[in-house]
Structure formats: structure tokens, C-alpha cells
XYZ file of C-alpha atoms in Angstrom:
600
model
C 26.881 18.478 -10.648
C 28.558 15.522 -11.537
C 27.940 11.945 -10.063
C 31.255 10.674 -8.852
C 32.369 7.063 -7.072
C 32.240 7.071 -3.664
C 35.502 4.852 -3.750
C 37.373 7.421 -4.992
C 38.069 10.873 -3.721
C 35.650 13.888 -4.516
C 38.142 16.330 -4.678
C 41.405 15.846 -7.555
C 43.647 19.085 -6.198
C 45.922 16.913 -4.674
C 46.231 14.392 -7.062
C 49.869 14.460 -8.897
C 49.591 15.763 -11.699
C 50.733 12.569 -13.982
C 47.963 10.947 -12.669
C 44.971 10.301 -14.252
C 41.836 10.069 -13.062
C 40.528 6.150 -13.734
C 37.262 7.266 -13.951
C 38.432 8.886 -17.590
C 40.649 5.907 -18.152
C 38.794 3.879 -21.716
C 37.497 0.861 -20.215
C 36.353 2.093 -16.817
C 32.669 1.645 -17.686
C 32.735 3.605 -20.540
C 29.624 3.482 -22.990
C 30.289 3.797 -26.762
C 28.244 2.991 -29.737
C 31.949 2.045 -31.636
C 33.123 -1.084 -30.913
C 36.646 -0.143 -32.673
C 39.188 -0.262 -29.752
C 37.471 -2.808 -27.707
C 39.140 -6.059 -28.979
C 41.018 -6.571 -25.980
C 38.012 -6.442 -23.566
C 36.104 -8.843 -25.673
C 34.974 -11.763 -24.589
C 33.682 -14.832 -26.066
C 30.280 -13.384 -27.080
C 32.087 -10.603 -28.495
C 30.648 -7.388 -26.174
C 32.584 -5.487 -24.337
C 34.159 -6.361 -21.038
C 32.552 -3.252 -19.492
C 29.108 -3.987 -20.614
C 28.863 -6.856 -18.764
C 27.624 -7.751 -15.520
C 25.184 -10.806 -15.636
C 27.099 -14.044 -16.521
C 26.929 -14.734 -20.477
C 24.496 -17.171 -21.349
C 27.781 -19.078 -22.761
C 28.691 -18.935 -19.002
C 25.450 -20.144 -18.169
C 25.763 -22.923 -20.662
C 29.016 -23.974 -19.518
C 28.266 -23.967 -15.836
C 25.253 -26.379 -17.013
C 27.424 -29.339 -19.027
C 29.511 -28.865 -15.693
C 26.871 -30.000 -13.649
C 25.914 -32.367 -15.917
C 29.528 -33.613 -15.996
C 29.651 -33.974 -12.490
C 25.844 -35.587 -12.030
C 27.400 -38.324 -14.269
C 30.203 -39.024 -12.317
C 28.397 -39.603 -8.852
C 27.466 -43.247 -7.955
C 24.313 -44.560 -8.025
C 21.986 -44.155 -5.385
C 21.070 -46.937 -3.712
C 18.124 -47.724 -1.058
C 19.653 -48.514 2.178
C 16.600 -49.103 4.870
C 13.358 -50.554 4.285
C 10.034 -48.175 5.129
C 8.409 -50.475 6.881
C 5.601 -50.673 9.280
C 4.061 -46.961 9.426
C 6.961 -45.533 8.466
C 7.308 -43.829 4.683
C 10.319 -41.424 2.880
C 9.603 -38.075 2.615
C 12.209 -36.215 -0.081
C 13.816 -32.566 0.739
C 13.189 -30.962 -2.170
C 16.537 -28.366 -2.511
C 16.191 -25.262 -3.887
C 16.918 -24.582 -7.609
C 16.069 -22.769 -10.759
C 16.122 -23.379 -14.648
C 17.832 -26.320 -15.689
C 20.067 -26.823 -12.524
C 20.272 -30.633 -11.264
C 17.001 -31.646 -8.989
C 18.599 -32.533 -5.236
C 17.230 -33.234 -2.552
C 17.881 -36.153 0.046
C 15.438 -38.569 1.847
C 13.963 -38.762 5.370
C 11.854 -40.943 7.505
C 8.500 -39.818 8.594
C 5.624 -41.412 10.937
C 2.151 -42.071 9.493
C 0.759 -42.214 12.879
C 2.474 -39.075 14.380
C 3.464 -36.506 10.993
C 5.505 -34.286 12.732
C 6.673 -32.205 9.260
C 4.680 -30.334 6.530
C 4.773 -31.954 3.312
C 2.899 -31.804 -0.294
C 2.102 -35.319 -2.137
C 2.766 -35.382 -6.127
C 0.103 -36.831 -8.386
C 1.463 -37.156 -11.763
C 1.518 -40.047 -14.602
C 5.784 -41.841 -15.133
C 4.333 -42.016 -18.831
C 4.479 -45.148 -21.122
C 8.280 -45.786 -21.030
C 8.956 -46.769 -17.640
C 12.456 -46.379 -18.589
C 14.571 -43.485 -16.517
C 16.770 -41.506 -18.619
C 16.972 -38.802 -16.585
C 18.948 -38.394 -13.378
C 18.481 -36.202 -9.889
C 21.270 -35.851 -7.424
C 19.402 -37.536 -3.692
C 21.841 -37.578 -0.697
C 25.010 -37.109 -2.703
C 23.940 -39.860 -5.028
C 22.332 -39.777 -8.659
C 19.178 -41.187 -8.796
C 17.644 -42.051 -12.069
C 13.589 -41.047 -12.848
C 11.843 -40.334 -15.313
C 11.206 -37.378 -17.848
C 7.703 -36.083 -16.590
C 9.123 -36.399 -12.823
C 11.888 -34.700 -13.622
C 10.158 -31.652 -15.366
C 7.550 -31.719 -12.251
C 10.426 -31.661 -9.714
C 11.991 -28.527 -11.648
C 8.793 -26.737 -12.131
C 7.681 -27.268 -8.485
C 10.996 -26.226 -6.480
C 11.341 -22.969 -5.066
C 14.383 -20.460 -5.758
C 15.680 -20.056 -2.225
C 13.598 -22.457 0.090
C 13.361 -25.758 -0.067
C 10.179 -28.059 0.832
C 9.378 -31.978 1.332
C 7.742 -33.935 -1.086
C 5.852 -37.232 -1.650
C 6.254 -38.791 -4.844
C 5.908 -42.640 -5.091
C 9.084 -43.017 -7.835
C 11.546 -41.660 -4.912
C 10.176 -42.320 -1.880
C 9.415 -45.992 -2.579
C 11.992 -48.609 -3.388
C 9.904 -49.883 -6.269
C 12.432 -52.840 -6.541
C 11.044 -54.160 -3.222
C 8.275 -56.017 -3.322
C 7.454 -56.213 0.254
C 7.704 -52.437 0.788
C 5.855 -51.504 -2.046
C 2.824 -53.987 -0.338
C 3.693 -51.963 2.983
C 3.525 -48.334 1.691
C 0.459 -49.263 -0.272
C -1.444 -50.330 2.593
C -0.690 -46.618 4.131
C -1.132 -44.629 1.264
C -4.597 -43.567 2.719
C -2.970 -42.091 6.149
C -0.087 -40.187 3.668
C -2.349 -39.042 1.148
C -4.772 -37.552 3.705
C -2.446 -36.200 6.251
C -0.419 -33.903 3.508
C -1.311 -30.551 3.694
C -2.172 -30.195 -0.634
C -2.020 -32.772 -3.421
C -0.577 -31.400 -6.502
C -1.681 -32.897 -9.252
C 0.691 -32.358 -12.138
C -0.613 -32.755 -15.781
C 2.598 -31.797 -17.560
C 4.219 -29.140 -19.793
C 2.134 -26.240 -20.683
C 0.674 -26.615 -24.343
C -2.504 -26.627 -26.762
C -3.679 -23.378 -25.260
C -3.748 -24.724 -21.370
C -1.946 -21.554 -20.497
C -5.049 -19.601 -21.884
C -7.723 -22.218 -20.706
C -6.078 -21.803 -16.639
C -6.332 -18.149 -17.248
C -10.214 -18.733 -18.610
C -10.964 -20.970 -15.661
C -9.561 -18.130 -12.825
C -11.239 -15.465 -14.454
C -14.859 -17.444 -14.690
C -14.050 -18.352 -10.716
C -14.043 -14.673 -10.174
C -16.940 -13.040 -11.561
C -15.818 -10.348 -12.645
C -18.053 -7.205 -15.042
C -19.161 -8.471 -18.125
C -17.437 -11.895 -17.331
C -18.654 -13.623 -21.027
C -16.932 -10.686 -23.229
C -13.951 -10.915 -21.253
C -13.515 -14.984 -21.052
C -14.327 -14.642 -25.068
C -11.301 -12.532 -25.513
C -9.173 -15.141 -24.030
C -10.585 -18.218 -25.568
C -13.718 -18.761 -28.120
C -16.643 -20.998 -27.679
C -14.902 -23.595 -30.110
C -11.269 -22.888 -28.899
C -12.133 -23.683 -25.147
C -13.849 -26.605 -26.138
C -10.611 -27.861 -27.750
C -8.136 -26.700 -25.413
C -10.097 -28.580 -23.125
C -10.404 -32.012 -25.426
C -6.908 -31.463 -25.018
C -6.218 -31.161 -21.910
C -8.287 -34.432 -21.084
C -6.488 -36.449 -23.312
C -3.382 -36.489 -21.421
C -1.948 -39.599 -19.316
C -2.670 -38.411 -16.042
C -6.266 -39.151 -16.985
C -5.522 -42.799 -17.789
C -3.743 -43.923 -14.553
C -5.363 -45.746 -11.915
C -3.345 -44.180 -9.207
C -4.466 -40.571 -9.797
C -7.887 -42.239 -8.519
C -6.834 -42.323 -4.433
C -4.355 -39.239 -4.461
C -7.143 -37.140 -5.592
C -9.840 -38.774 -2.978
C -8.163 -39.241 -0.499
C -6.372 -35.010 -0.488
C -7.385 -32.564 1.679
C -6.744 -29.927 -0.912
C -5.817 -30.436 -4.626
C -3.727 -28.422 -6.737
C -4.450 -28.322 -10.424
C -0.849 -27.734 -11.915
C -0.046 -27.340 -15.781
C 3.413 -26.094 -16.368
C 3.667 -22.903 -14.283
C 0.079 -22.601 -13.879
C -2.165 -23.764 -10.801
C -5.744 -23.969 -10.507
C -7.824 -25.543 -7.577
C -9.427 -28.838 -8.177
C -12.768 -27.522 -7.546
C -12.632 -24.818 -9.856
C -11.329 -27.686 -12.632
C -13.936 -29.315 -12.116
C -16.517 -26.731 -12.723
C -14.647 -25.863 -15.435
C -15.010 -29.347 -17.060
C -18.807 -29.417 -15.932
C -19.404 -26.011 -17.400
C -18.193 -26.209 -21.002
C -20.099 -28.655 -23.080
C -18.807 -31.227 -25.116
C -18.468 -30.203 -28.874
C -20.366 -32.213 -31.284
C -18.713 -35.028 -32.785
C -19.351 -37.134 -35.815
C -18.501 -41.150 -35.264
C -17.590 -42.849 -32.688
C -15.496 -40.527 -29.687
C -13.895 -42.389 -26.823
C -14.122 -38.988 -24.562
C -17.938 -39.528 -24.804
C -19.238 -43.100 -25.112
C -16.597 -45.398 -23.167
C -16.950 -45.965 -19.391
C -14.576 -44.408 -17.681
C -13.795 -41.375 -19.869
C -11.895 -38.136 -18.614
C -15.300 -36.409 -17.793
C -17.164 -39.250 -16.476
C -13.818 -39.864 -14.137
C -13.625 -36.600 -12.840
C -17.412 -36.788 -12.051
C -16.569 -40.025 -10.140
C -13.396 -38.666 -8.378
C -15.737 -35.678 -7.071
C -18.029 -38.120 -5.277
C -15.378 -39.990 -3.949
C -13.828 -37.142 -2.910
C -16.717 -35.533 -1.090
C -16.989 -39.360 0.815
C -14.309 -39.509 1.963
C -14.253 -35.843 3.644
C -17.177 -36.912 5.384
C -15.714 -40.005 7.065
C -17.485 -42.276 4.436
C -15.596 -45.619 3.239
C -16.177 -46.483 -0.382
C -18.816 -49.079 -1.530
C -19.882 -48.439 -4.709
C -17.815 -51.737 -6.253
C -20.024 -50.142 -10.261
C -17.575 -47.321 -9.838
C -14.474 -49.055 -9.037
C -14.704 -50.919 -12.149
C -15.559 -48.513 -14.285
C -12.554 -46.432 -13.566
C -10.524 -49.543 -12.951
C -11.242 -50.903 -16.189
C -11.013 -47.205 -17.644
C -7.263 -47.100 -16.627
C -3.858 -48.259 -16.823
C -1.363 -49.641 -14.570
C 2.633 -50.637 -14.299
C 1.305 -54.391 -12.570
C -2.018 -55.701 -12.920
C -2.544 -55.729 -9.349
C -2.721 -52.174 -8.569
C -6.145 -52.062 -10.483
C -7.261 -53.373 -6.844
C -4.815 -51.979 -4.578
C -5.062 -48.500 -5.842
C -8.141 -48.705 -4.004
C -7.379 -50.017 -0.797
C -7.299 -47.175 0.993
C -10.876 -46.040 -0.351
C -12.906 -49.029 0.339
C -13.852 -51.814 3.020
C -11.106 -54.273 1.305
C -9.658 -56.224 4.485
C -6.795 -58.108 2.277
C -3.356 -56.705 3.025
C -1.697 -55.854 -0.391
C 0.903 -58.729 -1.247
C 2.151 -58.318 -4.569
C 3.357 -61.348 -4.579
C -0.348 -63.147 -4.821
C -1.577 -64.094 -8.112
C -3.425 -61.712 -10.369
C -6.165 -64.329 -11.017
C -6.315 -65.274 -7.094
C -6.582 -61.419 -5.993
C -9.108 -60.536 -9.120
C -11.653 -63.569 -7.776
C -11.153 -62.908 -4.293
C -11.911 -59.149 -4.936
C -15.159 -59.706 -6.395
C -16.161 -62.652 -3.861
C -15.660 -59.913 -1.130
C -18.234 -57.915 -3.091
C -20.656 -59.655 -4.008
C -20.748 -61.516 -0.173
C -20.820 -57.893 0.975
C -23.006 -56.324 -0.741
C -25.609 -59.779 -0.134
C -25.205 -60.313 3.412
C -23.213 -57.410 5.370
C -25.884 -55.165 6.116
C -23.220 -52.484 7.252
C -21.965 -52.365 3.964
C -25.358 -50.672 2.448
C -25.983 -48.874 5.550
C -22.992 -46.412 5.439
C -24.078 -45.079 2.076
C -28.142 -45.877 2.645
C -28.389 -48.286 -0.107
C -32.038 -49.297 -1.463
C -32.470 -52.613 -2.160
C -32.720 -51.465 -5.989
C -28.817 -49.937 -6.043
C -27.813 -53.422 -4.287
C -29.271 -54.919 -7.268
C -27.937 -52.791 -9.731
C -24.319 -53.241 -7.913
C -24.556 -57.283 -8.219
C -25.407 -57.005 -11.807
C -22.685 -54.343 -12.444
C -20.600 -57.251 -11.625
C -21.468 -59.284 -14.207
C -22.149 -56.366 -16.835
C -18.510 -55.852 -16.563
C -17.329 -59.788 -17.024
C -17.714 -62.366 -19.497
C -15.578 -64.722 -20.986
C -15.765 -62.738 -23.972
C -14.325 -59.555 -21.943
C -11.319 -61.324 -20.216
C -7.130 -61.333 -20.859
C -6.419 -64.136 -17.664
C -7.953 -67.570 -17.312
C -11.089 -66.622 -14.901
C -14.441 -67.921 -14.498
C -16.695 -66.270 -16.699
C -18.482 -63.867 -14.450
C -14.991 -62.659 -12.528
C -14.106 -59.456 -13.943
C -10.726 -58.768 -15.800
C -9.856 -55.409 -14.741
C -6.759 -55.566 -17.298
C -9.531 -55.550 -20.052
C -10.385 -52.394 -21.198
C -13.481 -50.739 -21.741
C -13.722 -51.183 -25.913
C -17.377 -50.868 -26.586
C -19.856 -48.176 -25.713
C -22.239 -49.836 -22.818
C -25.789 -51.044 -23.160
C -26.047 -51.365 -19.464
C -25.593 -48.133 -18.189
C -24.393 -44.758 -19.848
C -21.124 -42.848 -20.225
C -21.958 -39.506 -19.361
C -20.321 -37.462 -16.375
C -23.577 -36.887 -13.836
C -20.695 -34.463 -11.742
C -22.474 -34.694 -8.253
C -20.243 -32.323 -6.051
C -22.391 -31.979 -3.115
C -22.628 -35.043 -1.002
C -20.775 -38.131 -0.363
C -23.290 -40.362 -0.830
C -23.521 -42.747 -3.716
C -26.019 -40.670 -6.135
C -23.587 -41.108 -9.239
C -24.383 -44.188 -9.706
C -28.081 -43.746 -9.900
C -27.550 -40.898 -11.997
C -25.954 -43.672 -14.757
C -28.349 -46.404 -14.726
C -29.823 -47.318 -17.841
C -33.370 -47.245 -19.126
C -34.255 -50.665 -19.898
C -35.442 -53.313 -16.755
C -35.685 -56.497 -18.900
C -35.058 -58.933 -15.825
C -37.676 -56.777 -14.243
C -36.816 -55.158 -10.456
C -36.850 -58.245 -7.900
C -33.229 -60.086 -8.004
C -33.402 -64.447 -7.508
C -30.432 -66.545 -6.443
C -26.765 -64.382 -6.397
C -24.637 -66.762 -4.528
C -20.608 -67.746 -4.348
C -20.379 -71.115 -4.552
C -17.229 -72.686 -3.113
C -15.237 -74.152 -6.375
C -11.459 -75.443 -7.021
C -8.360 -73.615 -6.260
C -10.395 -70.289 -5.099
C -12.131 -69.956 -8.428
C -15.540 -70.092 -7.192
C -18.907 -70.331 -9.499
C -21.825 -68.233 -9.355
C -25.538 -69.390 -8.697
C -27.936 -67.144 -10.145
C -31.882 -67.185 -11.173
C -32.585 -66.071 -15.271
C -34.745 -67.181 -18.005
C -33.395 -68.519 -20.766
C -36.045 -67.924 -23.886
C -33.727 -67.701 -27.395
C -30.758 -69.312 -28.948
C -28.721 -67.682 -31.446
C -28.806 -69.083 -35.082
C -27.000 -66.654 -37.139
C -24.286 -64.479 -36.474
C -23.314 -61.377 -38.716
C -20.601 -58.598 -39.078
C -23.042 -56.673 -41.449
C -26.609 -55.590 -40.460
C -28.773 -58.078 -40.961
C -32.349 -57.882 -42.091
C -35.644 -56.660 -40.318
C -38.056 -59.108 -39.122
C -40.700 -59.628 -41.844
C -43.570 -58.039 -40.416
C -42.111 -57.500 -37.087
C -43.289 -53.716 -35.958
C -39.906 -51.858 -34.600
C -40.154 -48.878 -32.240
C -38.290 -46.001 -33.905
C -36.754 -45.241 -30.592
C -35.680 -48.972 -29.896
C -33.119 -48.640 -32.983
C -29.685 -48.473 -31.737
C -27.619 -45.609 -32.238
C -24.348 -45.871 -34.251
C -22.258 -45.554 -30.462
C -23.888 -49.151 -29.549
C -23.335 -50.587 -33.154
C -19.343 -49.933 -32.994
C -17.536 -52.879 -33.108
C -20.277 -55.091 -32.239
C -21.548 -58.421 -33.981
C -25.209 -58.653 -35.398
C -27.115 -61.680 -34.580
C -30.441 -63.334 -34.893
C -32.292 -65.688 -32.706
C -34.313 -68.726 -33.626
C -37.419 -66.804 -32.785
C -36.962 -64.066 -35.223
C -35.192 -61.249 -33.027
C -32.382 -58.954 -34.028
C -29.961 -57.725 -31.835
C -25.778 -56.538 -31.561
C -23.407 -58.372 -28.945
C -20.027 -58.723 -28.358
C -17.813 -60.674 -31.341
C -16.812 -63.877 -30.468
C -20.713 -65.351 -29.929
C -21.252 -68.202 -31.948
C -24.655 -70.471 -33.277
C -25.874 -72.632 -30.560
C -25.556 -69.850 -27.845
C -28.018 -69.107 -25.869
C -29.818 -65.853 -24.519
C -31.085 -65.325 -21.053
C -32.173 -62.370 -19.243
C -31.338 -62.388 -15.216
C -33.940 -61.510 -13.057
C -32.909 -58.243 -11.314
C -31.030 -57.393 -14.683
C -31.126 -54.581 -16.735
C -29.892 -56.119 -20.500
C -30.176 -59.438 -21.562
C -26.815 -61.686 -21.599
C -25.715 -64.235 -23.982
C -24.332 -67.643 -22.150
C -22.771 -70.691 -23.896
C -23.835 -74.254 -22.001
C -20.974 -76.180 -20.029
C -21.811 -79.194 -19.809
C -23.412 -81.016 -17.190
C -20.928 -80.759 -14.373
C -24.273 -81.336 -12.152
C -26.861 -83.291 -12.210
C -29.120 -80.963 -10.499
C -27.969 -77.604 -12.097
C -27.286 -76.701 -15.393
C -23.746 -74.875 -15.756
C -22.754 -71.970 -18.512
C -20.200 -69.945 -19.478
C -21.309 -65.916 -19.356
C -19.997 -64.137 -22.836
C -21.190 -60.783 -22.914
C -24.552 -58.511 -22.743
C -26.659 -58.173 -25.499
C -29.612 -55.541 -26.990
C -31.847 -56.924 -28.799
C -34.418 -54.902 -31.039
C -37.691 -55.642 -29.189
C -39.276 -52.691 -26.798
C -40.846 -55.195 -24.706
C -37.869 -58.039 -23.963
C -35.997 -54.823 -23.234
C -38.384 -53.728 -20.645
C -39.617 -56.540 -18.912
C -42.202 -58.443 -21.152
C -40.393 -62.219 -21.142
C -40.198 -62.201 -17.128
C -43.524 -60.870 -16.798
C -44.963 -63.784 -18.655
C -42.597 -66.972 -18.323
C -41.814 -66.266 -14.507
C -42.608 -69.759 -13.562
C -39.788 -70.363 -15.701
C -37.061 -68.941 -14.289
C -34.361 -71.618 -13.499
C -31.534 -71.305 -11.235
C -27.863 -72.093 -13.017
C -24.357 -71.867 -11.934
C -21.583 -70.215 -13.708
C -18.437 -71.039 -14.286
């Protein structure tokens, strides 16, 4: 039987008979396998007319530089109304596929009554702030940039469309004043989304492969270490990984409250997803590979593992109600990251911690970076609420105040500050004597146990902290009062190893590794010891351990700006090559000793 068109009749009796049937008529869906004869149905790709269908992808091309034609030609978008108060922008993202214009157009929405659905984007605008790129938002073309761009394609659906956070469009960046309002909401619109997607960027180095590793070690399946060693070896997952790490999102300092503050994250790497919690056992499972040197992704503060080990704490506090105390953690990661203004390395945490100050990013950086740190250390002295929440021993209160200070020094600072302010601009460059880089994931509980998990081995100002006090000083830059010993001054300074001690007897496991040695100066007191500290000491300097402490510090005298107290500039920590200064020995036996002196 043959298959005929049910548009035209079954039956060709009463056809006349000069007609011919169309269905025999060349062109009328014909299939050959000559092409001779067909010039006249050719289009520009050169097939046949009849074996078309689909548009060309010279069709598809052409219908692309038209949109592009007509994205150029719109005006630019311009904000309108200021979200002020509670209120913040939620975009409509429009649906779309391949590389059709983004659209979309903006609404209001209520932080204290979120009426719609909506999914917050966590994603990095990369080192050029610049926009190249345009999307069309309410009839208007709005520039962004590159990695938002390739998000916003990769997350839209095909026929639905869905709203959208993302701080580039629904925050006039230009303004000042709303940028200090949204800010000091960004807790109540992170948490009340229904998923944070955290978007990491194209697909590459294998991160298709390491998703599919991660989904199929989440399931369990038979013979699970065969199979996940036919997608990725031992050495290749370690890489892809490495990888994966070193990418920007890792470096900004916003990613730190989208991710706490989410009710559900969203792991996305081009067209791949993965739940946060099975990224992070990913990242706690696989071992780092050995490396030869010195590697940033294993001995600075603040590296990718050691963040996503402090995100996961943070995370599981705030899901159980807890604010944020633990100032050692915020400037680690502060410190670890980087920012578009140098305030948002203490805004980004607003949301997360007990900070009272209103964002105004119109304040100082030097004003907000002392008052920060005053609220801290007055906090963590006197506010007995503040340790309660997280059931702080007296020990962790110490090891908080000194954290402080660990992470300052005039030595350690890009703006004018006193010398025990921190300068959360300045990077972490050196591998830490105070406390150690590794990850310590805790998962389970929102309490502060990280942090204890970190603390270093050596006590030399022994456990009992003396004087830690704010005092009042001019134009908000207040001094410090605190209790050390001060038993050594520095006589020689070195950029090459300098030589042992005659006769001095060195513990094997005192020597410091080649991690501490990077990039740090040699130097040699007046009463024989050797040690490594921060560049920039000088002859004449003196060093001091602080009771409470962990390392020893090296100050640099003032000046007598008081009769009754001695006043010094902080520089840096130090490790000097002596088990028992390290551990305790000079307060032990010069107590009496310790002095109380202010710095400045």
C-alpha cells in the first residue's frame, strides 16, 4: 500500500487527465543522491530546497547579528527609583536559549513580606570591572559583565521564565546610599531565597568529569572506587580539583555571606550542578597532592580549602539561629580575599555578625577599619553575651584578642593605622607562625570548633592574658594597652640564613620548615637567638612576648609620649629557634617583669 497525503485526494480517477499528480512533480519532497537538477532550489548553503526544514545555521547566524543590531540600537537603561528602606529589585529572568539576548525587566520586592519565589546568584564580575557586554532589561540595554552574562544564559530556562537576585542588576551600584541600604539587608534576601546558586564559570580542566565523580561518590553505588576510577584517576581528580579551586569565585569576599547566609546552595559549573554539601565532601575527601616549594592552596590563611571549611561552620551557625563571633575567622577570609572598595572587607559581613554600624560607604576606610576592631576587642573583653552565644572558654577569648594583633602590624599595613589595627586590604603573603593553614572542615555544628581546630602549638606568653584595653586616642585612632615582656633586641638582620649559635643545643623539631622560611628575614638577638620575621625589622628593635600570646612579636619603641607608659609600634610576629621561649620558659621565669605598654 502506498502512503499518500492526506491533503490531497486518495483516489486519482477523476483527475483530468493533463494533470499531474504533485506528489510526482521533482521538487515535491523528492530524495535523490544527484544533486544535478537542483540549482534552482538551492539555497545559500547549497542543499536542496526540499531537504530542508530546520532554519540553516546561516539563518541562525543572521537572525543573531539581527539581534545584536537591534540590542545596539536601544538606549541605555537607566535606574529610575531608589530601593530603599526594605525594599530590593528582583530581575524577571525571560526565557531564552543559545546565544539569544539576556531580557528580563526589574521589580520591587519586600524584605519583610517576600511575596514571590526567587533564586540569589553568587558569582565573581572578574578583574575587569569593565562591562562589555549588554542585556536587554525593560526595553533598555543594560551593560554587565562577561561572567554575568554567560551565568544569565546558562541559567535561563527555554520556555519559562524565573526571578533572580544578582547584585550587578538589581543594585544601582552608582548610588552610594543604596548600595549602604541593600547591604544592610542582604542577610533578610540572602536567607529568604528559596536556593543560592553559586556559579563558578564555564565548564573546563575536566570539571565536567570531576561533577560527574562527585554525583556518583554521593550515590554509592556497586563497586563505587572502580567506577569513580574510570571517570577520573587518583592524580587527575586531584588536579581537576587544584583547578577548580583556583578560580575567582574563591577569592571574593562576597561569596562569604551568600553562601552562609542560603538556605540551599547550588554548586553550578557550566551546565553542571552539584549541591554544596556534596562539594564540600568532595573537597574534604580527596587529599591534597604533594607539592614541592612553597603552594599558596596549602600554607596561606585563607586558602580555597581552608575557606570552604570556614564557610561550612558559618553556614551550619547561622541555620541554627547563631550570630557570628569568631572576629580569627573574619580576618582570615577577609584578608584571604578581594574586593571592588575596601570597605566591603567589613560590610560583607554585616549580616553574619553582631556589627551594630549601619554600612555608609561614604565613611573612611581607616575610620571603619579601627572602629571594627574596637567593637571587637570591647566585645569580646566585656560583653559577656558575646562569648555566651557560641560558649566561649576563657582560652578561645584569648586566642581571639591575640588573633587581632597576629593579623596587624605596621609591617602588615597599606593605610596609615595604628600599628595593632588590622589592614584587611593587606593580603595574607607569608605562611603563619601563629596558627595553621589547613581546612579542619567541621560540618556538624554551629559552634565555633574551627577555630580551635587551627590553633598553633607553641604558648610562649603562657595561658593567662594581662592588660587588653582601648584606650581613647586622636581622631578615633585609639592605642592599645597591653601586658608583655620584653627580654631581646635585635642586632643583626639577614636575608640569608645566618649561623647556629656556637654551642647552643637546637631541637631537631624546633627547625622551621621551608613554608615558614618563605619570604621571611633572618635575624639575631643580642642574646644569641636565631629566628625569621617579617622584612622590614631593623637593629635596635625589640622582642617581646605578650602574656596570653602564642608567638613572640617584634615592636619598635615610640618615644615617650608618656611619662608613665612606655609606647611602641607593633611590626610583625616572630619564631625564634629556642624550644623553650616558644613554649613558655621567659614568662615562667621573668613574670615579675612583665610591664604594661601602649601601642600606637
Amino acid at each position: 500500500m502506498v502512503s499518500v497525503s492526506p491533503r490531497l485526494k486518495d483516489c486519482l480517477e477523476d483527475d483530468e487527465q493533463d494533470s499531474v499528480d504533485p506528489r510526482f512533480v521533482f521538487g515535491f519532497r523528492s530524495v535523490s543522491l544527484d544533486s544535478s537538477g537542483y540549482e534552482q532550489y538551492e539555497q545559500d548553503d547549497h542543499r536542496p530546497w526540499s531537504a530542508g526544514g530546520d532554519p540553516t545555521a546561516n539563518r541562525k547566524k543572521q537572525r543573531l547579528r539581527q539581534s545584536s543590531q537591534r540590542l545596539e540600537q536601544l538606549e541605555t537603561f537607566q535606574y529610575r527609583t531608589c530601593a530603599d528602606g526594605n525594599l530590593f529589585r528582583l530581575f524577571e529572568l525571560y526565557p531564552g536559549v543559545g546565544g539569544r539576548p539576556v531580557e528580563g525587566r526589574l521589580s520591587f520586592e519586600h524584605s519583610n513580606r517576600v511575596e514571590r519565589d526567587y533564586t540569589c546568584l553568587s558569582y565573581c564580575w572578574g578583574d575587569i570591572v569593565e562591562r562589555p557586554v549588554d542585556i536587554v532589561c525593560d526595553g533598555f540595554k543594560l551593560p554587565v559583565t562577561s561572567n554575568l552574562l554567560a551565568a544569565l544564559q546558562c541559567l535561563r530556562k527555554p520556555k519559562s521564565s524565573f526571578y533572580i537576585w544578582c547584585d550587578q542588576l538589581c543594585i544601582n551600584q552608582a548610588d552610594l546610599n543604596e548600595c549602604s541600604r541593600q547591604v544592610a539587608i542582604m542577610h533578610d534576601i540572602f536567607s529568604q531565597a528559596k536556593d543560592v546558586i553559586v556559579w563558578l564559570g564555564e565548564e573546563d580542566d575536566k570539571s565536567g568529569k570531576l561533577c560527574e565523580y562527585a554525583r556518583k561518590m554521593r550515590r554509592g553505588e556497586d563497586s563505587p572506587k572502580q567506577t569513580l576510577k574510570r571517570i577520573l584517576t587518583p592524580r587527575q581528580l586531584q588536579d581537576a580539583i587544584q583547578k577548580l579551586l583556583q578560580r575567582p569565585w574563591f577569592q571574593r569576599v562576597w561569596t562569604i555571606p551568600e553562601v552562609a547566609n542560603a538556605r540551599f546552595t547550588i554548586v553550578q559549573i557550566g551546565n553542571d550542578q552539584l549541591s554544596w554539601d556534596n562539594f564540600v565532601r568532595l573537597i574534604k575527601d580527596v587529599p591534597l597532592p604533594p607539592a614541592g616549594g612553597f603552594d599558596k592552596q596549602a600554607a596561606l590563611l585563607g586558602n580555597p580549602r581552608q575557606r570552604i571549611a570556614i564557610l561550612s561552620q558559618m553556614s551550619a551557625s547561622q541555620k541554627a539561629g547563631l550570630r557570628h563571633t569568631d572576629i580569627t575567622q573574619l580576618l582570615i577570609l577577609g584578608k584571604a580575599s578581594k574586593a571592588s572598595f575596601d570597605l566591603d572587607y567589613v560590610y560583607a559581613f554585616y549580616g553574619l555578625t553582631w556589627l551594630r554600624t549601619f554600612p555608609d560607604y561614604q565613611m573612611p576606610t581607616e575610620v571603619l577599619y579601627a572602629e571594627i576592631i574596637q567593637y571587637y576587642v570591647n566585645s569580646i573583653r566585656w560583653d559577656a553575651s558575646y562569648s555566651n552565644v557560641h560558649d566561649l572558654s576563657e582560652d578561645r577569648r584569648t586566642h581571639q584578642l591575640m588573633s587581632v594583633l597576629y593579623s596587624a602590624g605596621a609591617l602588615h599595613q597599606h593605610y596609615t593605622l595604628p600599628s595593632w589595627i588590622p589592614d584587611w586590604t593587606f593580603g595574607w603573603h607569608l605562611a603563619p607562625i601563629w596558627c595553621r593553614a589547613s581546612s579542619n572542615i567541621v560540618t556538624a555544628s554551629g559552634k565555633d570548633e574551627w577555630s580551635a581546630g587551627v590553633r598553633c602549638d607553641f604558648r610562649a606568653g603562657g595561658r593567662e592574658c594581662g592588660e587588653f584595653d582601648v584606650l581613647p586616642g586622636p581622631f578615633g585612632m585609639h592605642k592599645l594597652r597591653v601586658s608583655l615582656i620584653i627580654f631581646d633586641t635585635i642586632t643583626i638582620t639577614s636575608e640569608t640564613t645566618p649561623a647556629s649559635t656556637p654551642g647552643a643545643e637546637v631541637n631537631s623539631a624546633m627547625q622551621p620548615d621551608p613554608t615558614m622560611r618563605y619570604g621571611r628575614a633572618f635575624l639575631r638577638t643580642a642574646k644569641g637567638y636565631i629566628g625569621l620575621a617579617t622584612p622590614g625589622i631593623e637593629a635596635g628593635d625589640d622582642v617581646a612576648v605578650l602574656l596570653g600570646g602564642d608567638v613572640p612579636v617584634v615592636i619598635r619603641p615610640c618615644g615617650n609620649h608618656d611619662p608613665d607608659t612606655r609606647a611602641y609600634k607593633l611590626l610583625c610576629e616572630t619564631f625564634l629557634l629556642d624550644e623553650g621561649v616558644m613554649h613558655g620558659d621567659i614568662v615562667r621565669e621573668t613574670w615579675p617583669l612583665a610591664e604594661d605598654v601602649v601601642f600606637l
